[in-house]
mmCIF file of C-alpha atoms in Angstrom:
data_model
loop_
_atom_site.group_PDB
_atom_site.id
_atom_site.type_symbol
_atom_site.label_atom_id
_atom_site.label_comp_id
_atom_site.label_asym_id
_atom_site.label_seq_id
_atom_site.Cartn_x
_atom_site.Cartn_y
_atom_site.Cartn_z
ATOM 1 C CA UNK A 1 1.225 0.203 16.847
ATOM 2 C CA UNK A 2 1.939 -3.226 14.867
ATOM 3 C CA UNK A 3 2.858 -5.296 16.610
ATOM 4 C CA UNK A 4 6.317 -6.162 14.864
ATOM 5 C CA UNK A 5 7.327 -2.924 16.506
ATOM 6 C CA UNK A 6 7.731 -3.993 19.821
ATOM 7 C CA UNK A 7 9.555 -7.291 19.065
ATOM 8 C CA UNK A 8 12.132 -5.138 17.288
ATOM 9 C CA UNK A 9 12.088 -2.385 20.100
ATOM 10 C CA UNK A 10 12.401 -5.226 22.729
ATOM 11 C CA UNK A 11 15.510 -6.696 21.035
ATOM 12 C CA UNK A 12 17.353 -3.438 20.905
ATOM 13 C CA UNK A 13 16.473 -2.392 24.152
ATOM 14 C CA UNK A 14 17.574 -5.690 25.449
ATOM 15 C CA UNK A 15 20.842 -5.093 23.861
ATOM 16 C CA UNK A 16 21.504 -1.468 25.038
ATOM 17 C CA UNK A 17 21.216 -3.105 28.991
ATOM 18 C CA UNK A 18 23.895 -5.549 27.908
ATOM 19 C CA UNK A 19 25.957 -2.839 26.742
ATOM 20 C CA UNK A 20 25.634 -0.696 29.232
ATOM 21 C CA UNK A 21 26.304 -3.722 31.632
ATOM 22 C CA UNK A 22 29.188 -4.794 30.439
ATOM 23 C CA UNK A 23 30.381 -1.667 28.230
ATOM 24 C CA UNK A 24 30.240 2.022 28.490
ATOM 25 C CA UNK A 25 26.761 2.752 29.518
ATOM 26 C CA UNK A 26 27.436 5.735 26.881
ATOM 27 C CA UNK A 27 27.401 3.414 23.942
ATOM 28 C CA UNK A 28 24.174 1.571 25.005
ATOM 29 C CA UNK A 29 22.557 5.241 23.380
ATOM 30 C CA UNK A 30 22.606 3.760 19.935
ATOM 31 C CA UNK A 31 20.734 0.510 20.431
ATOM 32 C CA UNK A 32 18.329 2.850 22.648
ATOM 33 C CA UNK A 33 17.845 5.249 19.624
ATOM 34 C CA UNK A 34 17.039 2.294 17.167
ATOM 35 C CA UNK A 35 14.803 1.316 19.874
ATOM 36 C CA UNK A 36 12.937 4.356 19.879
ATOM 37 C CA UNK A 37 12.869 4.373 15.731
ATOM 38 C CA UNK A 38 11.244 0.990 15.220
ATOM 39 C CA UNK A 39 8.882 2.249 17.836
ATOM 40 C CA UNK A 40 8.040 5.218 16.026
ATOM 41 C CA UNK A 41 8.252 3.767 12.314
ATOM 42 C CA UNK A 42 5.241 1.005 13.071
ATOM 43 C CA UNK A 43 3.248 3.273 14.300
ATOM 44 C CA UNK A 44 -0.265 2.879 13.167
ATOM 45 C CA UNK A 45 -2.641 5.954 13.534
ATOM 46 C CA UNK A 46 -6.193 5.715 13.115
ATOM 47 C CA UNK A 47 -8.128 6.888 9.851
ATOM 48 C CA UNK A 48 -11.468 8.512 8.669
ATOM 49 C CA UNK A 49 -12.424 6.070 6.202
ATOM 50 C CA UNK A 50 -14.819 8.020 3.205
ATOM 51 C CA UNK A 51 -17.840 6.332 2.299
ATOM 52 C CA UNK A 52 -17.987 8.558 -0.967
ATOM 53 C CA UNK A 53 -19.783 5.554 -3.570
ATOM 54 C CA UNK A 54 -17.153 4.329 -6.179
ATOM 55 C CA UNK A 55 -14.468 5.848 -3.965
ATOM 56 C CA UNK A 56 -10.759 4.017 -4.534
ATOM 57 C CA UNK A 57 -8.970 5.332 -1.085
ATOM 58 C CA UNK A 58 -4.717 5.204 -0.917
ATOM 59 C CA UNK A 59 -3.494 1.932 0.236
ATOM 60 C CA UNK A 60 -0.557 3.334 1.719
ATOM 61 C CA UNK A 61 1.182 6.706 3.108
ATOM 62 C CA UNK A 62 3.533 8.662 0.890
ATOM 63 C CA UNK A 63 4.041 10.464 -2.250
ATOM 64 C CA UNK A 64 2.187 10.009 -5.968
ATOM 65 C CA UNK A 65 4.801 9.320 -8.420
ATOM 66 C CA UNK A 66 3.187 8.061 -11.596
ATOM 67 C CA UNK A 67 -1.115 8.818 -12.490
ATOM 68 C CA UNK A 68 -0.891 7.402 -15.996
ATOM 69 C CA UNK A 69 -2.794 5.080 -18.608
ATOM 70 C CA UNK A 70 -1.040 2.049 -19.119
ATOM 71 C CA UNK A 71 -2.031 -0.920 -21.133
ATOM 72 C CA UNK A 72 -2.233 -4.354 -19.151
ATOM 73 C CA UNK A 73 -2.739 -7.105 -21.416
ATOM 74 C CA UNK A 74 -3.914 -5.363 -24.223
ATOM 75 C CA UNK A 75 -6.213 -3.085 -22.012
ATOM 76 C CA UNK A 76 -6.400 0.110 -20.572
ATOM 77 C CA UNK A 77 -5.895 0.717 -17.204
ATOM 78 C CA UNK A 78 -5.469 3.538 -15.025
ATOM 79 C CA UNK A 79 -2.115 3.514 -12.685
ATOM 80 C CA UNK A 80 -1.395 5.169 -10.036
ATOM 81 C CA UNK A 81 2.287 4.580 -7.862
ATOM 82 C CA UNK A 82 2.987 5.672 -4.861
ATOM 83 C CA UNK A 83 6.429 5.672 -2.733
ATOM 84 C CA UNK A 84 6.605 4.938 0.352
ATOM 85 C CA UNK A 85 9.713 6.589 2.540
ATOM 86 C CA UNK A 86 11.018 5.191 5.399
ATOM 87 C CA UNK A 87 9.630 7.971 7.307
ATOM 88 C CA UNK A 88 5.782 7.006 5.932
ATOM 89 C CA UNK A 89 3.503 4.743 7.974
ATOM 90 C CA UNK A 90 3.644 1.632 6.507
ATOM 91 C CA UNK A 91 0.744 -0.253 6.861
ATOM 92 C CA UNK A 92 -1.363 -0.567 4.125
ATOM 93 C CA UNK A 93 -4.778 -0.401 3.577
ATOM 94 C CA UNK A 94 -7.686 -1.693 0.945
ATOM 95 C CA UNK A 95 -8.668 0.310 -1.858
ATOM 96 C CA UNK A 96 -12.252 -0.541 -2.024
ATOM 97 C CA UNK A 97 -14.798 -2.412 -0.696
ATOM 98 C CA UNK A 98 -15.160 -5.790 -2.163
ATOM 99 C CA UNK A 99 -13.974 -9.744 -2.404
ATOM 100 C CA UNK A 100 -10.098 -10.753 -2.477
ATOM 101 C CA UNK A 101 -10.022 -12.832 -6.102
ATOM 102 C CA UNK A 102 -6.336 -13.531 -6.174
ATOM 103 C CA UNK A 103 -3.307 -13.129 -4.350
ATOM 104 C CA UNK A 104 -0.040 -13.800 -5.719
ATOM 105 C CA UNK A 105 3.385 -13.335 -4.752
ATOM 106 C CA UNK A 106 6.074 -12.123 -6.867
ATOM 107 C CA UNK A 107 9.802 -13.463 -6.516
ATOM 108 C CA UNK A 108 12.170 -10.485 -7.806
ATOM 109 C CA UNK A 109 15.115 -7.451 -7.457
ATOM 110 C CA UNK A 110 15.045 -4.985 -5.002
ATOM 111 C CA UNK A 111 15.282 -1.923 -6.844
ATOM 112 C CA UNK A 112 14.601 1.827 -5.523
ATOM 113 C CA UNK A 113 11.129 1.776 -5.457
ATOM 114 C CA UNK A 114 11.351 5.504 -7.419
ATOM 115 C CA UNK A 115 12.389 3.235 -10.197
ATOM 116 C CA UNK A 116 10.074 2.622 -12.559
ATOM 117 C CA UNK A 117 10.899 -0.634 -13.787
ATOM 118 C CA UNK A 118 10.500 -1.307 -10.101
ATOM 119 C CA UNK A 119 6.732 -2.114 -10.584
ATOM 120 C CA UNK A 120 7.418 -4.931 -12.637
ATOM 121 C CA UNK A 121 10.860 -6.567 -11.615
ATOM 122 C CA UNK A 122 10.948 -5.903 -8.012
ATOM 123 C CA UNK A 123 9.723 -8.244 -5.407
ATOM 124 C CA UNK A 124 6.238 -7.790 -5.022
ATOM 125 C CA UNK A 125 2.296 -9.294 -3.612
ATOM 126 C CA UNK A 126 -0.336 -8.829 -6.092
ATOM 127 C CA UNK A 127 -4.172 -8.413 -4.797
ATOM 128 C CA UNK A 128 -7.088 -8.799 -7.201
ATOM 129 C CA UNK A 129 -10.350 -7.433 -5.776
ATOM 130 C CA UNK A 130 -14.072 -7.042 -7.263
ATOM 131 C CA UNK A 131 -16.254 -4.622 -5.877
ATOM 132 C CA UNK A 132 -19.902 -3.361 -7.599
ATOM 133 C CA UNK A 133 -18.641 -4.575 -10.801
ATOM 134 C CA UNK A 134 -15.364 -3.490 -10.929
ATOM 135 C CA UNK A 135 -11.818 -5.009 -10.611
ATOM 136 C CA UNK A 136 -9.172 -3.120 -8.616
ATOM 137 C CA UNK A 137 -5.256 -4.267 -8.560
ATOM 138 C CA UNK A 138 -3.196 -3.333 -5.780
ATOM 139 C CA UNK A 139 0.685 -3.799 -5.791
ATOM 140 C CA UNK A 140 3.039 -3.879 -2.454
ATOM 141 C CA UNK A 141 6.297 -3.662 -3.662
ATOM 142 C CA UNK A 142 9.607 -4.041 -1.915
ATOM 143 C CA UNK A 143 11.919 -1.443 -2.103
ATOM 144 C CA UNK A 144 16.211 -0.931 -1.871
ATOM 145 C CA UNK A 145 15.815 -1.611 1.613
ATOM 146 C CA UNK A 146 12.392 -3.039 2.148
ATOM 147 C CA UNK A 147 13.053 -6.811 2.494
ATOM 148 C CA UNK A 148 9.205 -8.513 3.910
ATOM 149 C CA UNK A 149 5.768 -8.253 2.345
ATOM 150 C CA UNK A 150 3.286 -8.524 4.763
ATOM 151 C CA UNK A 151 -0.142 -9.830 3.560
ATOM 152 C CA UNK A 152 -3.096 -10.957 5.981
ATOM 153 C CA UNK A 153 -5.340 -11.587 3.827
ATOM 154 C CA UNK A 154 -6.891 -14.812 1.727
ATOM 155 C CA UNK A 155 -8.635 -15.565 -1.318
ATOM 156 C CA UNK A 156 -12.529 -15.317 -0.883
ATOM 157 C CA UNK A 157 -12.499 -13.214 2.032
ATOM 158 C CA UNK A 158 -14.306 -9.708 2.094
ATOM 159 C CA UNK A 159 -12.773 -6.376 2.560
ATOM 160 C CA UNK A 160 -13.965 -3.012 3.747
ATOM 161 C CA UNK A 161 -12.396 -0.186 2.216
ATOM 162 C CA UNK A 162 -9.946 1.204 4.157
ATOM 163 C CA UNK A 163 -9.573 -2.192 6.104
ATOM 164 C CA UNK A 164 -5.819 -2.640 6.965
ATOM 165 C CA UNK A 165 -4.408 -5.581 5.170
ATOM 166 C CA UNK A 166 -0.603 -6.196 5.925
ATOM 167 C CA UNK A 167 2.440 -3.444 5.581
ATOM 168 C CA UNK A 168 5.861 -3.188 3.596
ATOM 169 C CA UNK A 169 8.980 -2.978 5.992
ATOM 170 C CA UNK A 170 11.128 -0.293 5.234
ATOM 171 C CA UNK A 171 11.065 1.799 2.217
ATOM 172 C CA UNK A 172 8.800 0.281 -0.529
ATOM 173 C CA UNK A 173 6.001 1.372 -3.120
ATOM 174 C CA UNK A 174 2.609 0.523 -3.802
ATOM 175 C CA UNK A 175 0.662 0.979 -7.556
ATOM 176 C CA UNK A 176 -3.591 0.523 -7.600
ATOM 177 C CA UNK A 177 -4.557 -0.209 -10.875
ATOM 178 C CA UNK A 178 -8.026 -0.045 -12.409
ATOM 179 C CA UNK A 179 -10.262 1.018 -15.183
ATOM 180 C CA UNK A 180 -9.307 3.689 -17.315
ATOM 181 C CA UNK A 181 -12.435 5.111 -17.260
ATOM 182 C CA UNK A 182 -12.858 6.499 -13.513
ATOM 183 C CA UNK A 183 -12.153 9.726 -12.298
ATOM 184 C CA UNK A 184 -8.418 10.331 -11.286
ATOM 185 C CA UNK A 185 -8.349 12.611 -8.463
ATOM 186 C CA UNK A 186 -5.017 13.109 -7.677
ATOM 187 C CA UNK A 187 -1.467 14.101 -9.533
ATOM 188 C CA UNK A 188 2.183 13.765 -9.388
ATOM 189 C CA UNK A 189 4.096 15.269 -6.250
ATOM 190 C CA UNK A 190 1.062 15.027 -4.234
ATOM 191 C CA UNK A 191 1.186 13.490 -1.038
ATOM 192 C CA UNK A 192 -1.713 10.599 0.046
ATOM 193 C CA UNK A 193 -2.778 8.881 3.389
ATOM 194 C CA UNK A 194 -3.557 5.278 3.782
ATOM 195 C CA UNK A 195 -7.055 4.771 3.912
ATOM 196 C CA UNK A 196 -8.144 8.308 3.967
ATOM 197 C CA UNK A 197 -6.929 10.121 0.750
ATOM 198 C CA UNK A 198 -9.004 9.287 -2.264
ATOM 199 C CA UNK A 199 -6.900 8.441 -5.669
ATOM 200 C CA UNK A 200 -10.631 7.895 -8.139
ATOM 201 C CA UNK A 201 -13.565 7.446 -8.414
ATOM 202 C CA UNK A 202 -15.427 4.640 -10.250
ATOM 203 C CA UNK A 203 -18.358 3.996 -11.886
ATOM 204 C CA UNK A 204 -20.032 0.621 -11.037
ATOM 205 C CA UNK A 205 -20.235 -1.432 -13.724
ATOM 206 C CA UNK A 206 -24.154 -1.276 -14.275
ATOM 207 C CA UNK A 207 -23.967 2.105 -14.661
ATOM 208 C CA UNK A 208 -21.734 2.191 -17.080
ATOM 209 C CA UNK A 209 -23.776 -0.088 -19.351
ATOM 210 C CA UNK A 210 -26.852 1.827 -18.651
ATOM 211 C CA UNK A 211 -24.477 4.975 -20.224
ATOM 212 C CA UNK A 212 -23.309 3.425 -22.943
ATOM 213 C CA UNK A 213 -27.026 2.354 -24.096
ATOM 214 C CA UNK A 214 -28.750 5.601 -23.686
ATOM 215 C CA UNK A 215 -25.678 6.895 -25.966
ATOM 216 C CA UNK A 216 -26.228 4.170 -28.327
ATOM 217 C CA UNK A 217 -29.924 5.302 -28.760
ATOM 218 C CA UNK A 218 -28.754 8.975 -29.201
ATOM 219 C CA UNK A 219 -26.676 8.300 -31.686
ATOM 220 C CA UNK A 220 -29.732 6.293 -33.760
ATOM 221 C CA UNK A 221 -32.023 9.542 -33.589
#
């Protein structure tokens, strides 16, 4: 459970007594039942982490809704979004192993996160992480309703994969971007778990060289 879930159960519970007190006991049902939902919506189950090499886990719950090239700043980069409802656990998760490069926070509209012009304009914390070589983006994006970005996290500090990192409140989205090149492993409609369901596969960046030589000499004989 996060935290945050109690201080918001707390408050509504606190308010169904008063009603009850000083009302209809009958009407303190509704402050009980929001109770019960903030309870239940920061809930935040355990996870078998894989420890596949070159493995890029989900960093959130909920449902692929874009696994597509796009080009990001004149390169190629594999994107994939995922939506987050407001029935989804909503603490997120690291992608990959590796060092926090950059952090920064995006001022912006509050769009349905199913919008796709959503991942640029919307209101959103942007993580830059290196891990054996690579570089790995990771979007949390606020949503219609989602209105706070959680983010624990600093520049320079290390991350294990899977490691939870912050959440989105409320119904929000979250894209992972990274090189074009690795191995996509899931598709639109699926459904993902933080921390758990892999989204690619990458090859370090040494290997990747080493490829690209011996098929350089091939091509010479």
């Amino acid at each position: 459970m996060v935290r945050d879930g109690y201080f918001y159960a707390l408050g509504f519970v606190a308010a169904a007594v008063l009603i009850g007190w000083f009302a209809q006991p009958v009407w303190a049902v509704v402050p009980m039942a929001l109770a019960l939902f903030f309870l239940w919506f920061f809930r935040d189950p355990e996870r078998v982490i894989p420890d596949a090499p070159g493995a890029i886990v989900s960093p959130g719950d909920g449902k692929v809704t874009d696994a597509s090239i796009v080009s990001v700043n004149g390169e190629k980069q594999a994107r994939i979004s995922i939506f987050l409802s407001v029935f989804d656990v909503h603490v997120n998760r690291s992608p990959i192993a590796g060092v926090v490069r950059d952090i920064r926070y995006q001022r912006g509209k509050f769009l349905n996160a199913m919008n796709v012009a959503s991942a640029e304009q919307n209101e959103q914390n942007i993580v830059r992480m290196e891990g054996d070589g690579q570089v790995v983006v990771f979007k949390q994006i606020a949503g219609l309703l989602a209105r706070r970005i959680v983010f624990y996290q600093k520049v320079g500090d290390r991350l294990e994969r899977g490691q939870r990192v912050g959440l989105i409140k409320f119904g929000s989205r979250v894209d992972v971007l990274f090189d074009a090149t690795a191995s996509l492993q899931v598709k639109v409609g699926d459904r993902v778990r933080g921390g758990e369901s892999i989204l690619a596969y990458l090859q370090p960046k040494g290997e990747l060289a080493i490829v690209g030589r011996y098929s350089a000499a091939e091509g010479m004989r």
